[in-house]
Amino acid sequence: MYTTTRSTFVISTLIIFIFDLIYGDDAEKAASKKQWKRQENAFVIATNDAKEADEERRMAQIISKLQRLADERRQLQQRGNLRFKADLERQKAQLMEALGENNESGVFKLRTTTTAISIN
């Protein structure tokens, strides 16, 4: 952002450039053109720097958003895992209650049995 002093300086410099280009002798015109080109280059550099800073800011925002989304996905996955574990515990408790078991080992033995009929 330009301050009032900076704006006044830029305007007065432009007026001097224009005056020298129109009314000055050849040496003044050449010096004015040279200074004009320097100013023009300075403006181009400042514009490019501003564009680069804006691009960096946008990239930082995108990275931040992607990190936030990854964190949200991770939290959702953790909540899903916790729900799944809670459901398993609830099912195990229901099965133990239905079988009248007080010991988990009996329930696990029942879960690991097969439905195959022995050949003997």
Short mmCIF file of N, CA and C in Angstrom, two decimals:
data_model
loop_
_atom_site.label_atom_id
_atom_site.label_comp_id
_atom_site.label_asym_id
_atom_site.label_seq_id
_atom_site.Cartn_x
_atom_site.Cartn_y
_atom_site.Cartn_z
N MET A 1 0.84 -1.18 0.00
CA MET A 1 0.00 0.00 0.00
C MET A 1 0.89 1.24 0.00
N TYR A 2 0.48 2.20 -0.78
CA TYR A 2 1.20 3.45 -0.83
C TYR A 2 0.70 4.38 0.27
N THR A 3 1.63 5.08 0.85
CA THR A 3 1.23 6.11 1.79
C THR A 3 1.04 7.40 1.01
N THR A 4 0.53 8.42 1.67
CA THR A 4 0.32 9.71 1.00
C THR A 4 1.64 10.28 0.52
N THR A 5 2.68 10.16 1.32
CA THR A 5 3.99 10.68 0.94
C THR A 5 4.52 9.93 -0.28
N ARG A 6 4.36 8.62 -0.29
CA ARG A 6 4.82 7.81 -1.42
C ARG A 6 4.03 8.16 -2.67
N SER A 7 2.73 8.33 -2.55
CA SER A 7 1.89 8.70 -3.69
C SER A 7 2.30 10.05 -4.25
N THR A 8 2.56 11.01 -3.37
CA THR A 8 2.98 12.34 -3.80
C THR A 8 4.31 12.25 -4.53
N PHE A 9 5.24 11.45 -4.02
CA PHE A 9 6.54 11.27 -4.66
C PHE A 9 6.38 10.67 -6.05
N VAL A 10 5.55 9.65 -6.18
CA VAL A 10 5.34 9.00 -7.47
C VAL A 10 4.73 9.97 -8.47
N ILE A 11 3.75 10.72 -8.04
CA ILE A 11 3.09 11.68 -8.94
C ILE A 11 4.06 12.77 -9.36
N SER A 12 4.82 13.31 -8.42
CA SER A 12 5.77 14.37 -8.78
C SER A 12 6.86 13.83 -9.70
N THR A 13 7.30 12.59 -9.48
CA THR A 13 8.30 11.98 -10.36
C THR A 13 7.74 11.81 -11.76
N LEU A 14 6.50 11.38 -11.87
CA LEU A 14 5.87 11.23 -13.19
C LEU A 14 5.76 12.57 -13.90
N ILE A 15 5.41 13.60 -13.17
CA ILE A 15 5.30 14.94 -13.77
C ILE A 15 6.66 15.38 -14.30
N ILE A 16 7.72 15.16 -13.53
CA ILE A 16 9.06 15.54 -13.97
C ILE A 16 9.45 14.73 -15.21
N PHE A 17 9.16 13.43 -15.23
CA PHE A 17 9.46 12.60 -16.40
C PHE A 17 8.77 13.15 -17.64
N ILE A 18 7.49 13.40 -17.52
CA ILE A 18 6.71 13.88 -18.66
C ILE A 18 7.23 15.25 -19.12
N PHE A 19 7.48 16.14 -18.17
CA PHE A 19 7.99 17.47 -18.51
C PHE A 19 9.31 17.36 -19.25
N ASP A 20 10.25 16.51 -18.75
CA ASP A 20 11.54 16.34 -19.41
C ASP A 20 11.39 15.72 -20.79
N LEU A 21 10.46 14.77 -20.93
CA LEU A 21 10.25 14.13 -22.23
C LEU A 21 9.71 15.10 -23.27
N ILE A 22 8.88 16.02 -22.83
CA ILE A 22 8.25 16.96 -23.77
C ILE A 22 9.13 18.18 -24.02
N TYR A 23 9.62 18.80 -22.94
CA TYR A 23 10.27 20.11 -23.06
C TYR A 23 11.79 20.08 -22.88
N GLY A 24 12.35 18.95 -22.48
CA GLY A 24 13.79 18.92 -22.20
C GLY A 24 14.62 18.79 -23.45
N ASP A 25 15.92 19.06 -23.30
CA ASP A 25 16.83 18.87 -24.42
C ASP A 25 17.12 17.38 -24.56
N ASP A 26 17.97 17.03 -25.51
CA ASP A 26 18.23 15.61 -25.79
C ASP A 26 18.80 14.86 -24.58
N ALA A 27 19.70 15.49 -23.84
CA ALA A 27 20.30 14.84 -22.67
C ALA A 27 19.24 14.60 -21.60
N GLU A 28 18.38 15.60 -21.38
CA GLU A 28 17.32 15.45 -20.38
C GLU A 28 16.32 14.38 -20.81
N LYS A 29 16.00 14.36 -22.11
CA LYS A 29 15.07 13.34 -22.62
C LYS A 29 15.66 11.94 -22.44
N ALA A 30 16.94 11.78 -22.76
CA ALA A 30 17.59 10.48 -22.63
C ALA A 30 17.62 10.04 -21.16
N ALA A 31 17.97 10.97 -20.28
CA ALA A 31 18.01 10.65 -18.85
C ALA A 31 16.61 10.32 -18.33
N SER A 32 15.62 11.06 -18.82
CA SER A 32 14.24 10.84 -18.41
C SER A 32 13.74 9.48 -18.90
N LYS A 33 14.07 9.14 -20.15
CA LYS A 33 13.67 7.83 -20.68
C LYS A 33 14.33 6.70 -19.89
N LYS A 34 15.61 6.89 -19.55
CA LYS A 34 16.33 5.89 -18.78
C LYS A 34 15.70 5.72 -17.40
N GLN A 35 15.40 6.84 -16.75
CA GLN A 35 14.76 6.79 -15.44
C GLN A 35 13.36 6.19 -15.54
N TRP A 36 12.65 6.52 -16.62
CA TRP A 36 11.30 5.97 -16.84
C TRP A 36 11.37 4.45 -16.93
N LYS A 37 12.36 3.95 -17.68
CA LYS A 37 12.53 2.50 -17.82
C LYS A 37 12.85 1.86 -16.47
N ARG A 38 13.68 2.52 -15.67
CA ARG A 38 13.99 1.99 -14.34
C ARG A 38 12.73 1.88 -13.49
N GLN A 39 11.92 2.94 -13.53
CA GLN A 39 10.66 2.94 -12.77
C GLN A 39 9.74 1.83 -13.27
N GLU A 40 9.67 1.71 -14.59
CA GLU A 40 8.83 0.68 -15.19
C GLU A 40 9.29 -0.71 -14.74
N ASN A 41 10.59 -0.94 -14.76
CA ASN A 41 11.14 -2.23 -14.31
C ASN A 41 10.86 -2.46 -12.83
N ALA A 42 10.97 -1.41 -12.03
CA ALA A 42 10.69 -1.53 -10.60
C ALA A 42 9.23 -1.91 -10.38
N PHE A 43 8.33 -1.30 -11.16
CA PHE A 43 6.90 -1.64 -11.04
C PHE A 43 6.64 -3.09 -11.46
N VAL A 44 7.29 -3.53 -12.52
CA VAL A 44 7.13 -4.92 -12.99
C VAL A 44 7.63 -5.89 -11.92
N ILE A 45 8.78 -5.59 -11.33
CA ILE A 45 9.33 -6.45 -10.28
C ILE A 45 8.40 -6.49 -9.08
N ALA A 46 7.90 -5.31 -8.69
CA ALA A 46 6.98 -5.25 -7.54
C ALA A 46 5.70 -6.04 -7.83
N THR A 47 5.20 -5.93 -9.06
CA THR A 47 4.00 -6.66 -9.45
C THR A 47 4.25 -8.17 -9.41
N ASN A 48 5.39 -8.58 -9.95
CA ASN A 48 5.73 -10.01 -9.94
C ASN A 48 5.90 -10.53 -8.51
N ASP A 49 6.52 -9.73 -7.66
CA ASP A 49 6.68 -10.13 -6.26
C ASP A 49 5.32 -10.27 -5.58
N ALA A 50 4.41 -9.34 -5.88
CA ALA A 50 3.07 -9.41 -5.29
C ALA A 50 2.33 -10.66 -5.79
N LYS A 51 2.46 -10.96 -7.08
CA LYS A 51 1.82 -12.16 -7.62
C LYS A 51 2.40 -13.42 -6.98
N GLU A 52 3.72 -13.45 -6.81
CA GLU A 52 4.37 -14.61 -6.20
C GLU A 52 3.93 -14.78 -4.75
N ALA A 53 3.84 -13.67 -4.03
CA ALA A 53 3.39 -13.73 -2.63
C ALA A 53 1.95 -14.22 -2.55
N ASP A 54 1.12 -13.76 -3.50
CA ASP A 54 -0.28 -14.20 -3.52
C ASP A 54 -0.36 -15.69 -3.83
N GLU A 55 0.45 -16.16 -4.76
CA GLU A 55 0.47 -17.59 -5.09
C GLU A 55 0.93 -18.42 -3.90
N GLU A 56 1.96 -17.94 -3.20
CA GLU A 56 2.43 -18.65 -2.01
C GLU A 56 1.36 -18.70 -0.94
N ARG A 57 0.63 -17.60 -0.78
CA ARG A 57 -0.46 -17.55 0.21
C ARG A 57 -1.55 -18.55 -0.16
N ARG A 58 -1.91 -18.60 -1.44
CA ARG A 58 -2.93 -19.56 -1.88
C ARG A 58 -2.47 -21.00 -1.68
N MET A 59 -1.20 -21.27 -1.98
CA MET A 59 -0.68 -22.63 -1.79
C MET A 59 -0.70 -23.00 -0.31
N ALA A 60 -0.35 -22.05 0.54
CA ALA A 60 -0.38 -22.31 1.99
C ALA A 60 -1.81 -22.60 2.45
N GLN A 61 -2.78 -21.88 1.88
CA GLN A 61 -4.18 -22.14 2.22
C GLN A 61 -4.61 -23.53 1.76
N ILE A 62 -4.20 -23.91 0.55
CA ILE A 62 -4.55 -25.23 0.02
C ILE A 62 -3.93 -26.33 0.88
N ILE A 63 -2.66 -26.16 1.24
CA ILE A 63 -1.99 -27.16 2.09
C ILE A 63 -2.69 -27.26 3.44
N SER A 64 -3.05 -26.10 4.00
CA SER A 64 -3.74 -26.09 5.29
C SER A 64 -5.09 -26.80 5.19
N LYS A 65 -5.80 -26.55 4.09
CA LYS A 65 -7.10 -27.19 3.89
C LYS A 65 -6.94 -28.71 3.74
N LEU A 66 -5.94 -29.14 2.98
CA LEU A 66 -5.70 -30.57 2.80
C LEU A 66 -5.33 -31.24 4.12
N GLN A 67 -4.52 -30.56 4.93
CA GLN A 67 -4.16 -31.11 6.24
C GLN A 67 -5.39 -31.21 7.14
N ARG A 68 -6.25 -30.19 7.09
CA ARG A 68 -7.47 -30.21 7.89
C ARG A 68 -8.37 -31.36 7.45
N LEU A 69 -8.52 -31.56 6.14
CA LEU A 69 -9.34 -32.66 5.63
C LEU A 69 -8.76 -34.01 6.03
N ALA A 70 -7.45 -34.15 5.96
CA ALA A 70 -6.81 -35.41 6.36
C ALA A 70 -7.05 -35.67 7.85
N ASP A 71 -6.95 -34.63 8.67
CA ASP A 71 -7.23 -34.78 10.11
C ASP A 71 -8.67 -35.19 10.35
N GLU A 72 -9.60 -34.57 9.61
CA GLU A 72 -11.02 -34.93 9.76
C GLU A 72 -11.25 -36.38 9.36
N ARG A 73 -10.63 -36.82 8.25
CA ARG A 73 -10.76 -38.21 7.82
C ARG A 73 -10.20 -39.17 8.87
N ARG A 74 -9.05 -38.82 9.43
CA ARG A 74 -8.43 -39.64 10.46
C ARG A 74 -9.35 -39.74 11.68
N GLN A 75 -9.94 -38.62 12.08
CA GLN A 75 -10.86 -38.63 13.22
C GLN A 75 -12.09 -39.48 12.94
N LEU A 76 -12.64 -39.36 11.71
CA LEU A 76 -13.79 -40.18 11.34
C LEU A 76 -13.43 -41.66 11.37
N GLN A 77 -12.25 -42.00 10.87
CA GLN A 77 -11.80 -43.39 10.88
C GLN A 77 -11.66 -43.89 12.32
N GLN A 78 -11.10 -43.07 13.19
CA GLN A 78 -10.95 -43.47 14.59
C GLN A 78 -12.31 -43.67 15.24
N ARG A 79 -13.26 -42.75 14.95
CA ARG A 79 -14.61 -42.92 15.51
C ARG A 79 -15.25 -44.20 15.00
N GLY A 80 -15.07 -44.49 13.71
CA GLY A 80 -15.61 -45.72 13.14
C GLY A 80 -14.99 -46.95 13.79
N ASN A 81 -13.68 -46.90 14.01
CA ASN A 81 -13.00 -48.02 14.68
C ASN A 81 -13.52 -48.21 16.09
N LEU A 82 -13.71 -47.10 16.81
CA LEU A 82 -14.22 -47.19 18.18
C LEU A 82 -15.64 -47.77 18.20
N ARG A 83 -16.47 -47.33 17.23
CA ARG A 83 -17.83 -47.87 17.14
C ARG A 83 -17.80 -49.37 16.86
N PHE A 84 -16.92 -49.79 15.94
CA PHE A 84 -16.79 -51.20 15.60
C PHE A 84 -16.37 -52.01 16.82
N LYS A 85 -15.38 -51.52 17.56
CA LYS A 85 -14.94 -52.23 18.76
C LYS A 85 -16.06 -52.29 19.80
N ALA A 86 -16.80 -51.20 19.94
CA ALA A 86 -17.91 -51.19 20.89
C ALA A 86 -18.98 -52.20 20.47
N ASP A 87 -19.26 -52.27 19.16
CA ASP A 87 -20.24 -53.25 18.67
C ASP A 87 -19.77 -54.68 18.94
N LEU A 88 -18.48 -54.94 18.72
CA LEU A 88 -17.95 -56.28 19.00
C LEU A 88 -18.07 -56.62 20.47
N GLU A 89 -17.74 -55.67 21.33
CA GLU A 89 -17.86 -55.90 22.77
C GLU A 89 -19.32 -56.16 23.17
N ARG A 90 -20.23 -55.39 22.57
CA ARG A 90 -21.65 -55.58 22.87
C ARG A 90 -22.13 -56.95 22.40
N GLN A 91 -21.72 -57.35 21.19
CA GLN A 91 -22.10 -58.67 20.68
C GLN A 91 -21.53 -59.78 21.55
N LYS A 92 -20.28 -59.62 21.98
CA LYS A 92 -19.66 -60.61 22.84
C LYS A 92 -20.41 -60.71 24.16
N ALA A 93 -20.78 -59.55 24.71
CA ALA A 93 -21.52 -59.56 25.98
C ALA A 93 -22.88 -60.22 25.80
N GLN A 94 -23.56 -59.96 24.68
CA GLN A 94 -24.86 -60.58 24.42
C GLN A 94 -24.71 -62.10 24.26
N LEU A 95 -23.67 -62.50 23.56
CA LEU A 95 -23.43 -63.93 23.36
C LEU A 95 -23.10 -64.62 24.69
N MET A 96 -22.29 -63.97 25.50
CA MET A 96 -21.96 -64.54 26.81
C MET A 96 -23.21 -64.65 27.67
N GLU A 97 -24.06 -63.63 27.59
CA GLU A 97 -25.30 -63.66 28.38
C GLU A 97 -26.23 -64.76 27.88
N ALA A 98 -26.33 -64.89 26.55
CA ALA A 98 -27.21 -65.91 25.97
C ALA A 98 -26.72 -67.32 26.31
N LEU A 99 -25.42 -67.50 26.37
CA LEU A 99 -24.86 -68.81 26.67
C LEU A 99 -24.69 -69.05 28.16
N GLY A 100 -24.91 -68.02 28.93
CA GLY A 100 -24.76 -68.14 30.38
C GLY A 100 -23.31 -68.29 30.79
N GLU A 101 -22.42 -67.76 30.00
CA GLU A 101 -20.99 -67.86 30.29
C GLU A 101 -20.55 -66.66 31.11
N ASN A 102 -19.67 -66.90 32.06
CA ASN A 102 -19.05 -65.82 32.81
C ASN A 102 -17.61 -65.61 32.37
N ASN A 103 -17.11 -66.53 31.57
CA ASN A 103 -15.72 -66.52 31.16
C ASN A 103 -15.66 -66.32 29.65
N GLU A 104 -14.79 -65.43 29.20
CA GLU A 104 -14.68 -65.16 27.76
C GLU A 104 -14.09 -66.33 26.99
N SER A 105 -13.30 -67.15 27.62
CA SER A 105 -12.65 -68.24 26.90
C SER A 105 -13.67 -69.21 26.31
N GLY A 106 -14.75 -69.44 27.00
CA GLY A 106 -15.79 -70.32 26.48
C GLY A 106 -16.44 -69.75 25.25
N VAL A 107 -16.62 -68.44 25.22
CA VAL A 107 -17.23 -67.78 24.06
C VAL A 107 -16.29 -67.87 22.87
N PHE A 108 -15.01 -67.65 23.11
CA PHE A 108 -14.06 -67.72 22.00
C PHE A 108 -13.96 -69.13 21.45
N LYS A 109 -14.06 -70.14 22.32
CA LYS A 109 -14.03 -71.52 21.84
C LYS A 109 -15.23 -71.78 20.95
N LEU A 110 -16.38 -71.26 21.32
CA LEU A 110 -17.56 -71.45 20.49
C LEU A 110 -17.42 -70.74 19.15
N ARG A 111 -16.79 -69.60 19.14
CA ARG A 111 -16.62 -68.86 17.90
C ARG A 111 -15.65 -69.57 16.96
N THR A 112 -14.67 -70.26 17.50
CA THR A 112 -13.66 -70.90 16.66
C THR A 112 -14.07 -72.28 16.20
N THR A 113 -15.16 -72.81 16.70
CA THR A 113 -15.59 -74.14 16.25
C THR A 113 -16.13 -74.05 14.84
N THR A 114 -16.10 -75.17 14.15
CA THR A 114 -16.61 -75.21 12.78
C THR A 114 -17.94 -75.95 12.76
N THR A 115 -18.59 -75.86 11.66
CA THR A 115 -19.86 -76.57 11.49
C THR A 115 -19.66 -77.89 10.77
N ALA A 116 -18.41 -78.25 10.54
CA ALA A 116 -18.13 -79.50 9.83
C ALA A 116 -18.49 -80.69 10.72
N ILE A 117 -19.01 -81.72 10.08
CA ILE A 117 -19.39 -82.95 10.79
C ILE A 117 -18.20 -83.90 10.75
N SER A 118 -17.88 -84.46 11.88
CA SER A 118 -16.72 -85.36 11.91
C SER A 118 -17.05 -86.65 11.16
N ILE A 119 -16.05 -87.25 10.59
CA ILE A 119 -16.23 -88.46 9.77
C ILE A 119 -16.33 -89.70 10.65
N ASN A 120 -15.84 -89.69 11.83
CA ASN A 120 -15.83 -90.89 12.69
C ASN A 120 -17.19 -91.43 12.85
#
